[in-house]
């Protein structure tokens, strides 16, 4: 047999094989999809049921009545149904593994129900991220979108939604209604619309007007490593006259999901916020600036790290007012540190800073380790008490305090001095108060107590044992005319 005849036979064989493959392609594709569904059920922790499969030659594949649900034991129960799914396979990408396997993906009547199971203790069962990676396409279009997300006391609902994206042109995001309900917040957003951009594995959504004063400039979602359970997101929002920025990254390591969150904000009007969100008690003032960070697992907050800094100016809420409220605090290595807490209210000022060690065992709560410093100059005690929800008529007068206190290994230390004039405390009038306290190991020493009202006075000093023995010594001098 000559070389030419051999080539002819091989060419005929390949041609015959190609013709047979084309003829049986619909059957092969349908069988391959059902095999893939069984594999997803066995390995990905998701039960996938496919209805009718129509795989015409050289045309997109159509699947009707799709149903997928995660296996029991996952931290989130995800159930998905779709009336019709159409996708165009990228055979070259499938065979070579050089690109994703879908050119186009269209889903009609898509319903997503996501609920967190707080009783789950088996963290080894996770969301099937590699399964989601297989659904990435060069272009996509979802219509009739219904989404329900529930976690604890917070729910999110999206009704009548649509989402499209393409690497060649701009897509759209639409929603007839978005509802958010939380213990401290409830709001409905109607007729939401935005623009999308889909490049490689980055989805950008922007130009979303949720309500008056609240616009989403852009949300960028990075899905480049979703198969390895890594996701990232950047958020930029125009919020009530100010700006909010946030960056979120999440990674799954050793079956523990770690979150890395950082954000900042400035110039947010509390008056615009309270009006737009229909607060029952209107607030005013400005969130002048804020920064916050968090890194750790939500299931292990004791070992997480976090920080917050915020400054609010011109605050009013109900009948409470404050010129400036500033706080800076951080959590690191099981220690809560308040760098500063500053409150200025007209002629009243309060400064506080301190540290508190987070106990490793519940038994350690009775012997906490902490230290703090306080400096207060209060010229209107009634107005200052109102800020903390007290009745102004129950308090009044001038009060100043200065001191520090610490505790470690069950031993206390520190001192506190308090002076006051023309005081009203729980409707009791006091002309003057002079108090000095000292803490040393397990003893509280009252080195000076001088309390006066009209011609009456009370002077005392002594020590008290802060232990189960309860010993005390002291002296008392008083004169009561009325």
CSV table of C-alpha atoms in Angstrom, one decimal:
chain,number,residue,atom,x,y,z
A,1,UNK,CA,0.0,0.0,0.0
A,2,UNK,CA,1.5,3.3,-1.1
A,3,UNK,CA,1.9,6.4,0.9
A,4,UNK,CA,-0.7,8.2,-1.2
A,5,UNK,CA,-3.3,5.6,-0.6
A,6,UNK,CA,-2.6,5.6,3.1
A,7,UNK,CA,-3.2,9.3,3.3
A,8,UNK,CA,-6.4,9.0,1.4
A,9,UNK,CA,-7.7,6.2,3.8
A,10,UNK,CA,-6.7,8.3,6.9
A,11,UNK,CA,-8.4,11.4,5.5
A,12,UNK,CA,-11.5,9.4,4.8
A,13,UNK,CA,-11.4,7.9,8.3
A,14,UNK,CA,-11.1,11.4,9.9
A,15,UNK,CA,-13.9,12.7,7.7
A,16,UNK,CA,-16.1,9.8,8.6
A,17,UNK,CA,-15.4,10.3,12.3
A,18,UNK,CA,-16.1,14.0,12.0
A,19,UNK,CA,-19.4,13.3,10.2
A,20,UNK,CA,-20.4,10.8,12.9
A,21,UNK,CA,-19.4,13.3,15.7
A,22,UNK,CA,-21.5,16.0,14.1
A,23,UNK,CA,-24.5,13.6,13.7
A,24,UNK,CA,-24.3,12.4,17.3
A,25,UNK,CA,-23.2,15.8,18.7
A,26,UNK,CA,-26.6,16.5,20.2
A,27,UNK,CA,-26.7,13.2,22.0
A,28,UNK,CA,-23.1,13.5,23.1
A,29,UNK,CA,-23.6,17.0,24.5
A,30,UNK,CA,-26.8,16.0,26.3
A,31,UNK,CA,-25.1,13.0,27.8
A,32,UNK,CA,-22.1,15.0,28.7
A,33,UNK,CA,-24.2,17.6,30.5
A,34,UNK,CA,-26.0,15.0,32.6
A,35,UNK,CA,-22.7,13.4,33.5
A,36,UNK,CA,-21.4,16.8,34.5
A,37,UNK,CA,-24.5,17.2,36.7
A,38,UNK,CA,-23.9,13.9,38.4
A,39,UNK,CA,-20.3,14.8,39.0
A,40,UNK,CA,-21.3,18.1,40.5
A,41,UNK,CA,-23.7,16.2,42.8
A,42,UNK,CA,-20.9,13.8,43.9
A,43,UNK,CA,-18.0,16.2,44.2
A,44,UNK,CA,-19.2,19.8,44.5
A,45,UNK,CA,-21.7,19.4,47.3
A,46,UNK,CA,-24.6,20.5,45.1
A,47,UNK,CA,-27.6,18.5,43.8
A,48,UNK,CA,-28.2,19.5,40.2
A,49,UNK,CA,-31.3,18.3,38.3
A,50,UNK,CA,-31.7,19.1,34.6
A,51,UNK,CA,-35.0,19.0,32.8
A,52,UNK,CA,-35.2,18.6,29.1
A,53,UNK,CA,-32.0,19.2,27.1
A,54,UNK,CA,-32.1,20.4,23.5
A,55,UNK,CA,-28.7,20.4,21.9
A,56,UNK,CA,-29.2,21.3,18.1
A,57,UNK,CA,-26.2,21.0,15.8
A,58,UNK,CA,-24.0,24.1,15.8
A,59,UNK,CA,-26.6,26.1,17.9
A,60,UNK,CA,-26.8,27.0,21.6
A,61,UNK,CA,-27.9,24.4,24.0
A,62,UNK,CA,-31.2,24.9,25.8
A,63,UNK,CA,-32.0,23.4,29.2
A,64,UNK,CA,-35.5,23.8,30.8
A,65,UNK,CA,-36.6,23.4,34.4
A,66,UNK,CA,-33.2,23.5,36.1
A,67,UNK,CA,-33.0,23.0,39.8
A,68,UNK,CA,-29.9,23.1,42.0
A,69,UNK,CA,-29.5,23.0,45.8
A,70,UNK,CA,-26.5,22.7,48.1
A,71,UNK,CA,-26.1,19.6,50.2
A,72,UNK,CA,-27.2,19.6,53.9
A,73,UNK,CA,-24.6,20.8,56.4
A,74,UNK,CA,-23.3,23.8,54.4
A,75,UNK,CA,-23.2,27.1,56.3
A,76,UNK,CA,-25.5,28.6,53.6
A,77,UNK,CA,-28.3,26.8,52.0
A,78,UNK,CA,-28.5,27.9,48.4
A,79,UNK,CA,-31.4,26.9,46.2
A,80,UNK,CA,-31.6,27.9,42.5
A,81,UNK,CA,-34.3,27.3,39.9
A,82,UNK,CA,-34.5,28.5,36.3
A,83,UNK,CA,-37.3,28.1,33.8
A,84,UNK,CA,-35.0,28.2,30.8
A,85,UNK,CA,-31.2,28.2,30.4
A,86,UNK,CA,-29.4,28.7,27.1
A,87,UNK,CA,-25.7,28.6,26.6
A,88,UNK,CA,-23.3,28.6,23.7
A,89,UNK,CA,-20.3,26.2,24.4
A,90,UNK,CA,-16.8,27.2,23.6
A,91,UNK,CA,-15.5,23.8,22.3
A,92,UNK,CA,-12.0,25.1,21.7
A,93,UNK,CA,-11.8,26.4,25.3
A,94,UNK,CA,-13.1,23.1,26.6
A,95,UNK,CA,-10.6,21.0,24.6
A,96,UNK,CA,-7.6,23.2,25.2
A,97,UNK,CA,-8.4,24.5,28.7
A,98,UNK,CA,-7.1,27.9,27.5
A,99,UNK,CA,-10.4,29.8,28.0
A,100,UNK,CA,-13.6,29.4,29.8
A,101,UNK,CA,-16.1,26.9,28.5
A,102,UNK,CA,-19.0,29.3,27.7
A,103,UNK,CA,-19.3,31.9,25.1
A,104,UNK,CA,-22.8,33.1,26.1
A,105,UNK,CA,-25.2,32.3,28.9
A,106,UNK,CA,-28.8,33.3,29.0
A,107,UNK,CA,-31.1,32.4,32.0
A,108,UNK,CA,-34.8,33.2,32.1
A,109,UNK,CA,-37.0,33.0,35.2
A,110,UNK,CA,-34.0,32.7,37.6
A,111,UNK,CA,-34.8,32.3,41.3
A,112,UNK,CA,-32.2,32.4,44.0
A,113,UNK,CA,-32.9,31.6,47.7
A,114,UNK,CA,-29.9,31.9,50.0
A,115,UNK,CA,-30.3,31.3,53.8
A,116,UNK,CA,-27.7,31.1,56.5
A,117,UNK,CA,-27.9,28.1,58.8
A,118,UNK,CA,-26.8,29.3,62.2
A,119,UNK,CA,-26.9,25.7,63.6
A,120,UNK,CA,-24.2,24.4,61.2
A,121,UNK,CA,-21.0,23.4,63.0
A,122,UNK,CA,-19.4,21.5,60.1
A,123,UNK,CA,-17.3,24.2,58.4
A,124,UNK,CA,-15.8,21.6,56.0
A,125,UNK,CA,-18.9,21.8,53.8
A,126,UNK,CA,-18.7,25.0,51.7
A,127,UNK,CA,-20.4,26.7,48.8
A,128,UNK,CA,-19.4,25.0,45.5
A,129,UNK,CA,-17.1,27.7,44.2
A,130,UNK,CA,-15.6,25.7,41.4
A,131,UNK,CA,-19.1,24.9,40.2
A,132,UNK,CA,-19.8,28.7,40.0
A,133,UNK,CA,-16.5,29.2,38.1
A,134,UNK,CA,-17.8,26.9,35.3
A,135,UNK,CA,-20.7,29.3,34.7
A,136,UNK,CA,-18.5,32.3,33.8
A,137,UNK,CA,-19.2,33.3,30.1
A,138,UNK,CA,-18.0,35.9,27.7
A,139,UNK,CA,-21.5,37.4,27.8
A,140,UNK,CA,-24.5,36.8,29.9
A,141,UNK,CA,-28.1,37.8,30.4
A,142,UNK,CA,-30.4,37.0,33.3
A,143,UNK,CA,-34.1,38.0,33.2
A,144,UNK,CA,-37.0,37.4,35.6
A,145,UNK,CA,-34.6,37.5,38.5
A,146,UNK,CA,-35.9,36.9,42.0
A,147,UNK,CA,-33.4,36.9,44.9
A,148,UNK,CA,-34.0,36.2,48.6
A,149,UNK,CA,-31.1,36.4,51.1
A,150,UNK,CA,-31.6,35.7,54.8
A,151,UNK,CA,-29.0,35.8,57.5
A,152,UNK,CA,-30.1,36.0,61.2
A,153,UNK,CA,-32.5,38.9,61.5
A,154,UNK,CA,-31.5,40.5,58.2
A,155,UNK,CA,-33.2,39.9,54.8
A,156,UNK,CA,-32.6,41.1,51.3
A,157,UNK,CA,-35.1,40.7,48.5
A,158,UNK,CA,-34.8,41.6,44.8
A,159,UNK,CA,-37.9,41.3,42.6
A,160,UNK,CA,-38.4,41.6,38.9
A,161,UNK,CA,-34.6,42.0,38.2
A,162,UNK,CA,-32.4,41.7,35.2
A,163,UNK,CA,-28.7,41.6,34.7
A,164,UNK,CA,-26.6,41.5,31.5
A,165,UNK,CA,-23.0,41.9,30.6
A,166,UNK,CA,-20.7,41.5,27.7
A,167,UNK,CA,-17.0,42.1,26.9
A,168,UNK,CA,-18.1,43.9,23.7
A,169,UNK,CA,-20.7,46.4,25.0
A,170,UNK,CA,-22.3,47.9,28.1
A,171,UNK,CA,-24.9,45.9,30.0
A,172,UNK,CA,-27.7,46.9,32.3
A,173,UNK,CA,-28.9,46.1,35.8
A,174,UNK,CA,-32.6,46.5,36.5
A,175,UNK,CA,-34.9,45.7,39.5
A,176,UNK,CA,-38.5,46.5,40.0
A,177,UNK,CA,-38.0,46.5,43.7
A,178,UNK,CA,-35.2,45.9,46.2
A,179,UNK,CA,-36.1,45.5,49.9
A,180,UNK,CA,-33.7,45.5,52.9
A,181,UNK,CA,-35.0,44.6,56.4
A,182,UNK,CA,-32.7,44.6,59.4
A,183,UNK,CA,-33.4,45.1,63.2
A,184,UNK,CA,-32.3,48.7,62.9
A,185,UNK,CA,-33.1,49.5,59.2
A,186,UNK,CA,-35.9,48.8,56.8
A,187,UNK,CA,-36.2,50.4,53.3
A,188,UNK,CA,-37.7,49.6,49.8
A,189,UNK,CA,-36.1,50.9,46.6
A,190,UNK,CA,-38.3,50.9,43.5
A,191,UNK,CA,-37.3,50.9,39.8
A,192,UNK,CA,-33.6,50.6,40.3
A,193,UNK,CA,-31.4,50.8,37.2
A,194,UNK,CA,-27.7,50.8,36.5
A,195,UNK,CA,-25.0,50.1,33.9
A,196,UNK,CA,-22.6,47.1,33.9
A,197,UNK,CA,-19.2,46.4,32.4
A,198,UNK,CA,-17.9,42.9,32.1
A,199,UNK,CA,-14.2,42.5,31.3
A,200,UNK,CA,-12.5,39.1,31.7
A,201,UNK,CA,-13.5,38.2,35.3
A,202,UNK,CA,-14.3,41.7,36.6
A,203,UNK,CA,-17.9,42.9,36.8
A,204,UNK,CA,-18.4,46.6,37.3
A,205,UNK,CA,-21.9,48.0,38.2
A,206,UNK,CA,-22.4,51.7,38.4
A,207,UNK,CA,-24.6,54.8,38.0
A,208,UNK,CA,-27.3,53.3,40.3
A,209,UNK,CA,-29.7,55.8,41.9
A,210,UNK,CA,-31.2,54.1,44.9
A,211,UNK,CA,-33.0,57.2,46.3
A,212,UNK,CA,-32.6,60.9,46.7
A,213,UNK,CA,-29.1,61.5,48.1
A,214,UNK,CA,-27.9,57.9,47.8
A,215,UNK,CA,-26.1,56.9,44.6
A,216,UNK,CA,-23.8,54.0,43.9
A,217,UNK,CA,-20.9,55.3,41.8
A,218,UNK,CA,-19.6,51.8,41.1
A,219,UNK,CA,-19.3,48.3,42.5
A,220,UNK,CA,-16.4,46.2,41.2
A,221,UNK,CA,-16.6,42.5,41.8
A,222,UNK,CA,-13.5,40.4,41.1
A,223,UNK,CA,-14.2,36.8,40.2
A,224,UNK,CA,-10.8,35.9,38.9
A,225,UNK,CA,-10.2,33.4,41.7
A,226,UNK,CA,-13.7,32.3,42.5
A,227,UNK,CA,-12.8,28.7,41.8
A,228,UNK,CA,-10.4,28.9,44.8
A,229,UNK,CA,-13.1,30.4,47.0
A,230,UNK,CA,-11.6,33.9,46.8
A,231,UNK,CA,-13.7,36.9,46.0
A,232,UNK,CA,-13.1,40.7,46.1
A,233,UNK,CA,-15.2,43.8,45.9
A,234,UNK,CA,-14.7,47.5,45.8
A,235,UNK,CA,-17.6,49.9,46.5
A,236,UNK,CA,-17.9,53.7,46.0
A,237,UNK,CA,-21.1,55.5,47.1
A,238,UNK,CA,-22.3,59.1,47.1
A,239,UNK,CA,-24.2,59.1,50.4
A,240,UNK,CA,-26.2,62.1,51.6
A,241,UNK,CA,-23.8,64.8,50.6
A,242,UNK,CA,-20.7,62.8,51.4
A,243,UNK,CA,-18.6,59.9,50.1
A,244,UNK,CA,-18.2,56.3,51.3
A,245,UNK,CA,-15.5,53.9,50.1
A,246,UNK,CA,-15.1,50.2,51.0
A,247,UNK,CA,-12.9,47.3,49.9
A,248,UNK,CA,-13.8,43.7,50.8
A,249,UNK,CA,-11.8,40.6,50.2
A,250,UNK,CA,-12.7,37.1,51.4
A,251,UNK,CA,-10.6,33.9,51.4
A,252,UNK,CA,-11.2,30.4,52.6
A,253,UNK,CA,-8.3,28.9,54.4
A,254,UNK,CA,-8.3,25.6,56.3
A,255,UNK,CA,-12.1,25.6,56.0
A,256,UNK,CA,-12.3,29.0,57.8
A,257,UNK,CA,-13.5,32.0,55.8
A,258,UNK,CA,-11.4,35.1,56.5
A,259,UNK,CA,-12.7,38.6,55.7
A,260,UNK,CA,-10.5,41.6,55.0
A,261,UNK,CA,-12.6,44.8,55.1
A,262,UNK,CA,-11.4,48.4,54.9
A,263,UNK,CA,-13.5,51.6,54.4
A,264,UNK,CA,-13.7,55.3,54.8
A,265,UNK,CA,-16.2,58.1,54.7
A,266,UNK,CA,-16.5,61.8,54.9
A,267,UNK,CA,-19.0,64.6,54.8
A,268,UNK,CA,-22.2,62.5,55.3
A,269,UNK,CA,-25.2,64.6,56.4
A,270,UNK,CA,-27.2,63.0,59.2
A,271,UNK,CA,-30.1,65.3,58.5
A,272,UNK,CA,-30.4,64.1,54.9
A,273,UNK,CA,-29.9,60.5,56.0
A,274,UNK,CA,-32.7,60.7,58.6
A,275,UNK,CA,-35.1,62.3,56.1
A,276,UNK,CA,-34.4,59.9,53.3
A,277,UNK,CA,-34.6,56.8,55.6
A,278,UNK,CA,-37.7,58.0,57.4
A,279,UNK,CA,-36.3,57.9,60.9
A,280,UNK,CA,-38.9,58.3,63.5
A,281,UNK,CA,-36.6,60.7,65.4
A,282,UNK,CA,-34.9,63.1,63.1
A,283,UNK,CA,-31.1,63.6,63.5
A,284,UNK,CA,-28.8,66.3,62.3
A,285,UNK,CA,-25.1,66.9,62.2
A,286,UNK,CA,-22.3,65.6,60.0
A,287,UNK,CA,-20.2,62.5,59.9
A,288,UNK,CA,-17.1,64.6,59.3
A,289,UNK,CA,-14.8,61.5,58.8
A,290,UNK,CA,-14.5,57.8,59.5
A,291,UNK,CA,-12.2,54.9,58.8
A,292,UNK,CA,-12.7,51.3,59.7
A,293,UNK,CA,-10.9,48.0,59.2
A,294,UNK,CA,-11.7,44.3,60.0
A,295,UNK,CA,-9.7,41.2,59.4
A,296,UNK,CA,-10.7,37.8,60.7
A,297,UNK,CA,-13.4,35.1,60.8
A,298,UNK,CA,-16.9,36.1,61.8
A,299,UNK,CA,-17.1,32.8,63.7
A,300,UNK,CA,-14.0,33.7,65.8
A,301,UNK,CA,-14.3,37.4,66.7
A,302,UNK,CA,-12.1,37.0,69.7
A,303,UNK,CA,-9.1,36.5,67.4
A,304,UNK,CA,-10.1,39.1,64.8
A,305,UNK,CA,-8.4,42.5,64.4
A,306,UNK,CA,-10.4,45.6,63.8
A,307,UNK,CA,-10.2,49.4,64.2
A,308,UNK,CA,-12.5,52.4,63.9
A,309,UNK,CA,-12.1,56.1,63.9
A,310,UNK,CA,-15.0,58.5,63.6
A,311,UNK,CA,-15.8,62.1,64.2
A,312,UNK,CA,-19.4,63.5,64.3
A,313,UNK,CA,-19.9,67.3,64.5
A,314,UNK,CA,-23.1,69.2,65.3
A,315,UNK,CA,-25.0,66.1,66.5
A,316,UNK,CA,-28.6,66.3,67.5
A,317,UNK,CA,-31.0,63.4,68.0
A,318,UNK,CA,-34.3,63.6,69.8
A,319,UNK,CA,-33.5,66.2,72.5
A,320,UNK,CA,-29.8,65.2,72.7
A,321,UNK,CA,-27.0,67.4,71.4
A,322,UNK,CA,-23.3,67.4,71.1
A,323,UNK,CA,-20.9,69.7,69.4
A,324,UNK,CA,-18.3,67.0,68.7
A,325,UNK,CA,-18.1,63.2,69.3
A,326,UNK,CA,-14.9,61.5,68.4
A,327,UNK,CA,-13.9,57.9,69.0
A,328,UNK,CA,-10.9,55.9,68.0
A,329,UNK,CA,-10.7,52.2,69.0
A,330,UNK,CA,-9.0,49.0,67.9
A,331,UNK,CA,-9.0,45.3,68.6
A,332,UNK,CA,-5.7,43.4,68.3
A,333,UNK,CA,-4.3,40.3,69.9
A,334,UNK,CA,-7.4,39.8,72.2
A,335,UNK,CA,-7.1,43.4,73.5
A,336,UNK,CA,-9.6,46.2,73.1
A,337,UNK,CA,-7.9,49.6,73.1
A,338,UNK,CA,-9.8,52.9,73.2
A,339,UNK,CA,-7.2,55.4,71.9
A,340,UNK,CA,-9.6,58.2,72.6
A,341,UNK,CA,-13.2,59.0,73.3
A,342,UNK,CA,-13.9,62.7,73.3
A,343,UNK,CA,-17.2,64.4,73.8
A,344,UNK,CA,-17.7,68.2,73.7
A,345,UNK,CA,-21.1,69.6,74.5
A,346,UNK,CA,-21.1,73.4,74.8
A,347,UNK,CA,-19.1,73.9,78.0
A,348,UNK,CA,-19.0,70.2,78.8
A,349,UNK,CA,-16.0,68.0,77.9
A,350,UNK,CA,-15.1,64.4,78.5
A,351,UNK,CA,-11.9,62.6,77.6
A,352,UNK,CA,-11.3,58.9,78.1
A,353,UNK,CA,-8.8,56.3,76.9
A,354,UNK,CA,-8.0,52.8,78.1
A,355,UNK,CA,-7.3,49.2,77.3
A,356,UNK,CA,-9.2,46.0,78.1
A,357,UNK,CA,-7.8,42.5,77.7
A,358,UNK,CA,-10.3,40.0,76.2
A,359,UNK,CA,-10.5,37.0,78.6
A,360,UNK,CA,-9.5,33.7,77.1
A,361,UNK,CA,-11.9,31.8,79.5
A,362,UNK,CA,-15.3,32.6,80.8
A,363,UNK,CA,-13.9,32.3,84.4
A,364,UNK,CA,-11.5,35.1,83.7
A,365,UNK,CA,-14.3,37.7,83.4
A,366,UNK,CA,-14.4,38.0,87.2
A,367,UNK,CA,-10.7,39.1,87.2
A,368,UNK,CA,-10.4,41.3,84.1
A,369,UNK,CA,-7.3,43.1,83.0
A,370,UNK,CA,-7.8,46.7,82.1
A,371,UNK,CA,-6.6,50.3,82.7
A,372,UNK,CA,-8.2,53.6,81.8
A,373,UNK,CA,-7.8,57.3,82.2
A,374,UNK,CA,-10.6,59.8,82.5
A,375,UNK,CA,-10.7,63.6,82.5
A,376,UNK,CA,-14.0,65.4,82.6
A,377,UNK,CA,-15.1,69.0,83.0
A,378,UNK,CA,-18.9,69.3,83.2
A,379,UNK,CA,-20.5,72.7,83.7
A,380,UNK,CA,-24.1,71.6,83.1
A,381,UNK,CA,-24.6,68.1,84.4
A,382,UNK,CA,-28.2,68.0,83.4
A,383,UNK,CA,-27.5,68.8,79.8
A,384,UNK,CA,-24.7,66.2,79.8
A,385,UNK,CA,-27.0,63.5,81.4
A,386,UNK,CA,-29.5,64.2,78.7
A,387,UNK,CA,-27.0,63.0,76.1
A,388,UNK,CA,-27.0,59.6,77.7
A,389,UNK,CA,-30.8,59.3,77.9
A,390,UNK,CA,-31.3,60.6,81.4
A,391,UNK,CA,-33.9,63.2,82.6
A,392,UNK,CA,-32.2,66.6,82.9
A,393,UNK,CA,-34.3,67.5,85.9
A,394,UNK,CA,-32.7,64.6,87.8
A,395,UNK,CA,-29.2,66.1,87.4
A,396,UNK,CA,-27.6,69.5,87.5
A,397,UNK,CA,-24.6,71.6,88.6
A,398,UNK,CA,-20.9,71.6,87.9
A,399,UNK,CA,-18.7,68.5,88.1
A,400,UNK,CA,-15.0,67.7,87.3
A,401,UNK,CA,-13.3,64.4,87.5
A,402,UNK,CA,-9.7,63.2,86.9
A,403,UNK,CA,-8.2,59.8,87.5
A,404,UNK,CA,-7.0,56.5,86.3
A,405,UNK,CA,-7.7,52.9,87.3
A,406,UNK,CA,-6.1,49.6,86.4
A,407,UNK,CA,-6.5,45.9,87.1
A,408,UNK,CA,-4.3,42.9,86.5
A,409,UNK,CA,-4.2,39.5,88.1
A,410,UNK,CA,-7.1,40.4,90.3
A,411,UNK,CA,-5.2,43.4,91.8
A,412,UNK,CA,-6.6,46.9,91.5
A,413,UNK,CA,-4.7,50.2,91.3
A,414,UNK,CA,-5.3,53.9,90.6
A,415,UNK,CA,-6.9,57.0,92.0
A,416,UNK,CA,-9.9,59.2,91.2
A,417,UNK,CA,-10.7,62.7,92.3
A,418,UNK,CA,-14.1,64.3,91.9
A,419,UNK,CA,-15.3,67.8,92.8
A,420,UNK,CA,-18.6,69.4,92.2
A,421,UNK,CA,-20.6,72.6,93.0
A,422,UNK,CA,-24.4,73.3,93.1
A,423,UNK,CA,-25.0,69.6,92.2
A,424,UNK,CA,-28.3,67.9,91.7
A,425,UNK,CA,-28.0,64.1,91.6
A,426,UNK,CA,-31.2,62.1,91.2
A,427,UNK,CA,-33.1,65.1,92.4
A,428,UNK,CA,-31.0,65.4,95.5
A,429,UNK,CA,-29.3,68.8,96.0
A,430,UNK,CA,-25.7,69.1,97.0
A,431,UNK,CA,-23.9,72.4,97.5
A,432,UNK,CA,-20.4,71.0,97.2
A,433,UNK,CA,-18.7,67.6,96.8
A,434,UNK,CA,-15.0,66.8,97.2
A,435,UNK,CA,-14.1,63.1,96.8
A,436,UNK,CA,-10.7,61.3,96.5
A,437,UNK,CA,-10.5,57.6,96.0
A,438,UNK,CA,-7.4,55.3,95.8
A,439,UNK,CA,-7.3,51.7,94.7
A,440,UNK,CA,-4.4,49.5,95.8
A,441,UNK,CA,-4.4,45.8,95.3
A,442,UNK,CA,-7.6,44.6,97.0
A,443,UNK,CA,-8.4,47.7,99.0
A,444,UNK,CA,-10.4,50.8,98.2
A,445,UNK,CA,-9.3,53.8,100.2
A,446,UNK,CA,-11.5,56.9,100.6
A,447,UNK,CA,-8.9,59.5,101.5
A,448,UNK,CA,-11.3,62.4,101.5
A,449,UNK,CA,-15.1,62.7,101.3
A,450,UNK,CA,-16.5,66.2,102.0
A,451,UNK,CA,-20.2,66.7,101.1
A,452,UNK,CA,-22.1,69.9,102.0
A,453,UNK,CA,-25.7,71.1,101.8
A,454,UNK,CA,-26.6,74.4,103.5
A,455,UNK,CA,-25.5,74.1,107.1
A,456,UNK,CA,-25.3,70.3,106.9
A,457,UNK,CA,-22.1,68.4,106.1
A,458,UNK,CA,-20.6,64.9,105.9
A,459,UNK,CA,-16.9,64.1,106.2
A,460,UNK,CA,-15.6,60.6,105.9
A,461,UNK,CA,-12.5,58.6,105.3
A,462,UNK,CA,-11.7,54.9,105.4
A,463,UNK,CA,-10.6,51.7,103.7
A,464,UNK,CA,-12.7,48.8,102.3
A,465,UNK,CA,-11.4,45.3,101.5
A,466,UNK,CA,-12.5,44.3,98.0
A,467,UNK,CA,-12.5,40.6,98.8
A,468,UNK,CA,-14.7,37.9,100.3
A,469,UNK,CA,-13.5,39.0,103.9
A,470,UNK,CA,-15.3,42.3,103.5
A,471,UNK,CA,-13.2,44.1,106.2
A,472,UNK,CA,-13.4,47.9,106.5
A,473,UNK,CA,-12.2,50.7,108.7
A,474,UNK,CA,-13.0,54.4,108.7
A,475,UNK,CA,-14.1,57.5,110.5
A,476,UNK,CA,-17.2,59.7,110.0
A,477,UNK,CA,-18.1,63.2,111.0
A,478,UNK,CA,-21.5,64.8,110.2
A,479,UNK,CA,-23.7,67.6,111.2
A,480,UNK,CA,-27.4,67.5,110.2
A,481,UNK,CA,-29.5,70.5,111.0
A,482,UNK,CA,-32.6,69.5,108.9
